């Protein structure tokens, strides 16, 4: 049974018309879902009983249920959800001075195979539908509704590669961005990609105001290919060409994510190479403390070591920040909670 969350605002109006109803009926359904945040069709009280019975017959609302929740001392909350087919996905609520942000998962497992990442410990089983992504957002928002809070920011950086599930991701963002529903501002939405150049070009021509973040993690092809197999398909020259097109089409600042791995990509020569690679771009580098994954064997740097790398970049004119650690007393790395549940014997 399909979820009503699979339909963005325009699609749900077309859905209404397909049943012989007026487009306005679709508007009403959309408002019930996202303004009133109902859990059942029966709560849509301005729809006729006949309309509600048809919707209940053909659709569900949320296609997931919560399996586990972990809350860190800093308020970071990790949610583990089961989908209709039994697959597990994670979402993370993070608290910032500027608001509350959710990190959304786009795939069950991941095929990108990044050497340091827990998400890739299980291969991709399938893409998530747009409704399954919306449902993650809605489940976390409904938790916040209990205290009168709201999500203000969205990062598409959970398990999976968003641009490997491009159409569903864009449909999901259309739903949460729509001002007649949740109204999450375009500039409060960030999509992260490990560098699928073809899709970056597609995204460039969408001319959205969403933020784009590139998971870079290495400043040269040899090192990046050893850490991120995607670099063999889209080496740095190809990736940077796609980003040139993006920058020509969009007056938006780029973010480059760079996980600092002790003794691997944190040396002075790496900072110098990174500065040369990014020279001339309207961009900044987000230096990320590494959440260790037992199966991977990498170690993160301490704060003092991160500051050395930070200073080297800043002296070369590259703006950067060191990301504040969140949830380091829980299973913080992407995919860790899901992997732990699978090890307990859960069968997807």
Coordinates of C-alpha atoms in Angstrom, one line a residue:
X1 CA 0.0 0.0 0.0
X2 CA 1.4 3.4 -1.0
X3 CA 1.9 6.2 1.5
X4 CA 0.2 9.6 1.0
X5 CA 3.6 11.0 1.9
X6 CA 4.8 9.9 -1.5
X7 CA 2.9 12.8 -3.2
X8 CA 4.1 16.4 -3.2
X9 CA 1.6 19.3 -3.3
X10 CA 1.0 19.2 -7.1
X11 CA 0.9 15.5 -7.3
X12 CA -1.6 15.1 -4.5
X13 CA -3.9 17.5 -6.4
X14 CA -3.6 15.3 -9.5
X15 CA -4.3 12.3 -7.3
X16 CA -7.5 13.9 -6.2
X17 CA -8.6 14.6 -9.8
X18 CA -7.8 10.9 -10.7
X19 CA -10.5 9.9 -8.3
X20 CA -13.0 12.4 -9.8
X21 CA -12.6 14.9 -6.9
X22 CA -11.8 18.6 -7.2
X23 CA -8.2 19.6 -7.0
X24 CA -9.0 21.5 -3.8
X25 CA -9.6 18.1 -2.1
X26 CA -5.9 17.4 -2.7
X27 CA -5.1 20.7 -1.0
X28 CA -7.1 19.7 2.0
X29 CA -5.4 16.3 2.3
X30 CA -2.0 18.0 2.0
X31 CA -2.9 20.4 4.8
X32 CA -4.1 17.6 7.1
X33 CA -0.9 15.7 6.5
X34 CA 1.6 18.6 7.1
X35 CA -0.2 21.4 8.9
X36 CA -2.3 19.3 11.2
X37 CA 0.1 16.3 11.1
X38 CA -2.6 13.7 11.5
X39 CA -1.8 10.0 12.1
X40 CA -4.9 8.6 10.4
X41 CA -7.2 9.4 7.5
X42 CA -10.2 9.4 10.0
X43 CA -8.8 12.6 11.5
X44 CA -9.4 14.4 8.2
X45 CA -12.8 15.6 9.4
X46 CA -13.7 18.0 6.5
X47 CA -13.5 15.1 4.0
X48 CA -16.6 13.1 3.4
X49 CA -16.8 9.6 4.9
X50 CA -16.8 8.2 1.4
X51 CA -13.6 10.0 0.5
X52 CA -12.0 8.9 3.8
X53 CA -12.9 5.3 3.1
X54 CA -11.4 5.4 -0.3
X55 CA -8.2 6.9 1.0
X56 CA -8.0 4.2 3.8
X57 CA -8.6 1.5 1.2
X58 CA -5.8 2.7 -1.1
X59 CA -3.2 4.4 1.1
X60 CA -1.4 4.5 4.4
X61 CA 0.0 7.6 6.0
X62 CA 3.3 6.6 7.5
X63 CA 5.2 3.6 6.1
X64 CA 7.5 3.3 9.1
X65 CA 7.5 2.5 12.9
X66 CA 10.0 3.5 15.5
X67 CA 12.2 0.6 16.7
X68 CA 14.7 2.4 18.9
X69 CA 15.6 5.8 20.1
X70 CA 19.0 7.0 21.6
X71 CA 19.4 10.3 23.3
X72 CA 22.8 11.8 23.9
X73 CA 23.8 14.1 26.8
X74 CA 23.8 17.1 24.3
X75 CA 20.3 16.3 23.2
X76 CA 21.3 14.7 19.9
X77 CA 18.7 12.0 19.3
X78 CA 19.1 9.0 16.9
X79 CA 16.0 7.2 15.7
X80 CA 15.9 3.7 14.2
X81 CA 12.9 3.0 12.1
X82 CA 11.5 -0.1 10.4
X83 CA 9.9 0.2 7.0
X84 CA 7.0 -1.8 5.7
X85 CA 9.3 -4.4 4.2
X86 CA 11.2 -4.7 7.5
X87 CA 14.3 -2.7 6.3
X88 CA 15.9 -0.5 8.9
X89 CA 16.8 3.2 8.5
X90 CA 18.2 5.8 10.8
X91 CA 17.4 9.5 11.3
X92 CA 19.2 12.0 13.6
X93 CA 17.9 15.1 15.4
X94 CA 20.6 17.6 16.1
X95 CA 20.3 20.7 18.2
X96 CA 22.0 24.0 17.2
X97 CA 21.9 27.6 18.3
X98 CA 20.1 28.4 15.1
X99 CA 17.5 25.7 15.4
X100 CA 16.8 22.0 15.2
X101 CA 18.0 19.9 12.3
X102 CA 17.2 16.4 11.0
X103 CA 19.6 14.2 9.1
X104 CA 17.6 12.1 6.7
X105 CA 18.5 8.7 5.2
X106 CA 17.9 8.1 1.5
X107 CA 18.8 4.4 0.9
X108 CA 18.7 1.1 2.7
X109 CA 22.4 0.4 2.9
X110 CA 25.0 2.0 0.6
X111 CA 27.0 1.0 -2.4
X112 CA 29.5 3.8 -2.3
X113 CA 31.9 1.8 -0.2
X114 CA 33.8 4.7 1.5
X115 CA 36.6 3.1 3.5
X116 CA 35.8 4.9 6.7
X117 CA 32.0 4.8 6.8
X118 CA 29.7 2.5 8.8
X119 CA 26.9 3.0 6.2
X120 CA 28.7 0.9 3.7
X121 CA 29.1 -2.1 6.0
X122 CA 25.9 -3.4 4.4
X123 CA 25.4 -3.1 0.7
X124 CA 22.5 -1.1 -0.8
X125 CA 19.2 -3.1 -0.8
X126 CA 17.1 -0.4 -2.4
X127 CA 16.3 3.2 -2.7
X128 CA 13.9 4.8 -0.3
X129 CA 10.7 6.3 -1.7
X130 CA 10.1 10.0 -1.3
X131 CA 7.4 9.1 1.2
X132 CA 9.8 7.1 3.3
X133 CA 12.0 10.1 3.5
X134 CA 9.1 12.4 4.4
X135 CA 8.0 9.9 7.0
X136 CA 11.4 10.2 8.8
X137 CA 10.9 14.0 8.9
X138 CA 7.3 13.7 10.1
X139 CA 8.1 11.1 12.8
X140 CA 10.8 13.4 14.3
X141 CA 8.6 16.5 13.9
X142 CA 5.8 14.7 15.8
X143 CA 8.2 14.0 18.6
X144 CA 9.0 17.7 18.8
X145 CA 5.3 18.6 18.6
X146 CA 5.0 17.2 22.1
X147 CA 7.1 20.1 23.4
X148 CA 5.9 22.7 21.0
X149 CA 9.2 22.7 19.0
X150 CA 9.7 22.4 15.3
X151 CA 12.4 21.3 12.8
X152 CA 14.0 24.2 11.1
X153 CA 16.7 22.6 9.0
X154 CA 17.2 19.5 6.9
X155 CA 20.4 17.8 5.9
X156 CA 20.3 14.9 3.4
X157 CA 23.4 13.2 4.7
X158 CA 22.2 9.9 6.3
X159 CA 22.8 6.4 5.0
X160 CA 23.1 6.2 1.3
X161 CA 24.1 8.5 -1.6
X162 CA 21.3 11.1 -2.2
X163 CA 22.2 11.6 -5.9
X164 CA 22.0 7.8 -6.5
X165 CA 18.3 8.2 -5.6
X166 CA 17.9 11.6 -7.3
X167 CA 14.2 11.8 -8.3
X168 CA 12.9 10.5 -5.0
X169 CA 15.1 12.9 -3.1
X170 CA 14.0 15.9 -5.2
X171 CA 10.4 14.9 -4.7
X172 CA 10.9 14.7 -0.9
X173 CA 12.5 18.1 -0.8
X174 CA 9.6 19.6 -2.8
X175 CA 7.2 18.3 -0.2
X176 CA 9.0 19.6 2.9
X177 CA 9.8 22.9 1.2
X178 CA 6.3 23.7 0.1
X179 CA 4.9 26.8 1.8
X180 CA 1.4 25.2 2.1
X181 CA 2.8 22.4 4.1
X182 CA 5.9 22.3 6.3
X183 CA 7.6 25.3 4.7
X184 CA 11.2 24.5 5.4
X185 CA 13.1 27.2 3.7
X186 CA 15.3 26.3 0.7
X187 CA 18.3 27.8 2.3
X188 CA 17.8 25.6 5.4
X189 CA 18.1 22.5 3.3
X190 CA 21.4 20.9 2.4
X191 CA 22.1 17.9 0.2
X192 CA 25.4 16.0 0.5
X193 CA 26.9 14.0 -2.3
X194 CA 30.1 12.0 -2.5
X195 CA 30.6 13.3 -6.0
X196 CA 28.3 11.8 -8.7
X197 CA 29.2 14.4 -11.3
X198 CA 26.4 13.8 -13.8
X199 CA 23.8 14.4 -11.1
X200 CA 25.6 17.5 -9.8
X201 CA 25.1 18.9 -13.3
X202 CA 21.4 17.9 -13.3
X203 CA 21.1 19.5 -9.9
X204 CA 22.8 22.7 -11.2
X205 CA 20.1 23.2 -13.8
X206 CA 17.3 22.7 -11.3
X207 CA 18.2 26.2 -10.0
X208 CA 16.9 25.5 -6.5
X209 CA 18.2 27.4 -3.5
X210 CA 19.1 24.3 -1.7
X211 CA 22.7 24.1 -0.3
X212 CA 25.1 21.6 -1.9
X213 CA 27.8 19.9 0.2
X214 CA 30.5 17.7 -1.3
X215 CA 32.0 14.8 0.7
X216 CA 35.6 15.3 -0.4
X217 CA 37.8 13.8 2.3
X218 CA 41.0 13.8 0.3
X219 CA 42.7 16.5 -1.9
X220 CA 44.3 14.2 -4.6
X221 CA 43.1 11.4 -6.8
X222 CA 45.3 8.6 -5.4
X223 CA 44.3 9.1 -1.8
X224 CA 40.6 9.9 -2.6
X225 CA 40.3 6.7 -4.7
X226 CA 41.7 4.7 -1.8
X227 CA 39.1 6.1 0.5
X228 CA 36.2 6.6 -1.8
X229 CA 35.7 4.3 -4.8
X230 CA 33.4 6.8 -6.4
X231 CA 36.5 8.8 -7.3
X232 CA 37.5 6.1 -9.8
X233 CA 34.3 6.8 -11.8
X234 CA 34.4 10.5 -11.2
X235 CA 38.0 11.7 -10.5
X236 CA 38.6 15.1 -9.1
X237 CA 39.0 16.8 -12.5
X238 CA 35.5 15.5 -13.5
X239 CA 34.0 16.4 -10.2
X240 CA 35.4 20.0 -10.2
X241 CA 34.2 20.5 -13.8
X242 CA 30.7 19.6 -12.6
X243 CA 31.0 22.0 -9.7
X244 CA 32.2 24.7 -12.1
X245 CA 28.9 24.3 -14.0
X246 CA 27.0 24.4 -10.7
X247 CA 28.7 27.6 -9.7
X248 CA 28.0 29.2 -13.1
X249 CA 24.3 28.3 -12.8
X250 CA 23.8 29.1 -9.1
X251 CA 25.0 31.9 -7.0
X252 CA 25.4 29.6 -4.0
X253 CA 28.3 28.9 -1.7
X254 CA 29.6 25.3 -1.7
X255 CA 30.5 23.3 1.3
X256 CA 33.3 20.7 1.2
X257 CA 33.2 18.1 3.9
X258 CA 36.5 16.7 5.1
X259 CA 36.7 14.0 7.7
X260 CA 40.1 14.2 9.4
X261 CA 41.6 10.7 9.6
X262 CA 44.7 10.5 11.8
X263 CA 47.8 9.9 9.7
X264 CA 45.8 9.5 6.5
X265 CA 44.6 12.9 5.2
X266 CA 45.7 15.3 7.9
X267 CA 49.2 16.2 7.0
X268 CA 50.6 19.6 5.9
X269 CA 50.9 18.5 2.3
X270 CA 47.2 17.5 2.3
X271 CA 46.3 21.0 3.5
X272 CA 48.4 22.6 0.8
X273 CA 46.9 20.3 -1.9
X274 CA 43.4 21.1 -0.6
X275 CA 44.0 24.8 -0.7
X276 CA 45.2 24.6 -4.3
X277 CA 42.2 22.5 -5.3
X278 CA 39.6 24.9 -3.9
X279 CA 41.3 28.2 -4.8
X280 CA 38.9 30.6 -6.4
X281 CA 35.7 28.8 -5.3
X282 CA 33.0 30.5 -3.2
X283 CA 33.3 27.7 -0.7
X284 CA 34.3 26.7 2.8
X285 CA 35.6 23.4 4.3
X286 CA 33.8 21.7 7.1
X287 CA 36.4 19.8 9.0
X288 CA 34.7 16.8 10.7
X289 CA 35.9 14.9 13.7
X290 CA 35.8 11.2 12.9
X291 CA 33.3 9.0 14.8
X292 CA 35.3 5.7 15.0
X293 CA 33.8 2.6 13.5
X294 CA 35.2 -0.6 15.0
X295 CA 35.1 -2.5 11.7
X296 CA 37.1 0.2 9.8
X297 CA 40.2 0.7 11.9
X298 CA 40.6 4.5 11.3
X299 CA 41.3 6.9 14.1
X300 CA 40.2 10.5 14.4
X301 CA 42.4 13.5 15.3
X302 CA 42.1 15.3 18.6
X303 CA 41.0 19.0 18.8
X304 CA 44.6 20.3 18.9
X305 CA 45.5 18.3 15.8
X306 CA 42.3 19.5 14.0
X307 CA 43.3 23.1 14.8
X308 CA 46.7 22.7 13.2
X309 CA 45.0 21.6 9.9
X310 CA 42.4 24.4 10.3
X311 CA 45.2 27.0 10.7
X312 CA 47.1 25.7 7.7
X313 CA 44.0 26.1 5.5
X314 CA 43.1 29.6 6.9
X315 CA 46.6 30.8 6.3
X316 CA 46.2 29.8 2.6
X317 CA 42.9 31.7 2.3
X318 CA 40.5 28.8 2.6
X319 CA 37.6 29.5 4.9
X320 CA 36.8 26.5 7.2
X321 CA 35.2 25.4 10.4
X322 CA 35.6 22.5 12.7
X323 CA 32.2 20.8 13.1
X324 CA 31.1 20.5 16.7
X325 CA 30.8 16.9 17.7
X326 CA 27.2 15.7 18.3
X327 CA 26.1 12.6 20.1
X328 CA 29.5 11.2 20.8
X329 CA 28.1 9.2 23.7
X330 CA 25.7 7.2 21.5
X331 CA 26.1 5.4 18.1
X332 CA 26.9 8.6 16.4
X333 CA 28.3 7.5 13.0
X334 CA 25.9 7.1 10.1
X335 CA 24.6 3.6 10.1
X336 CA 26.1 2.5 13.4
X337 CA 22.7 2.0 15.2
X338 CA 21.3 0.1 12.3
X339 CA 24.4 -2.2 12.1
X340 CA 24.2 -2.8 15.9
X341 CA 20.5 -3.8 15.5
X342 CA 21.4 -6.2 12.7
X343 CA 24.1 -7.8 14.8
X344 CA 21.5 -8.4 17.5
X345 CA 19.8 -10.7 15.1
X346 CA 17.2 -8.4 13.5
X347 CA 16.4 -9.7 10.0
X348 CA 15.5 -7.1 7.3

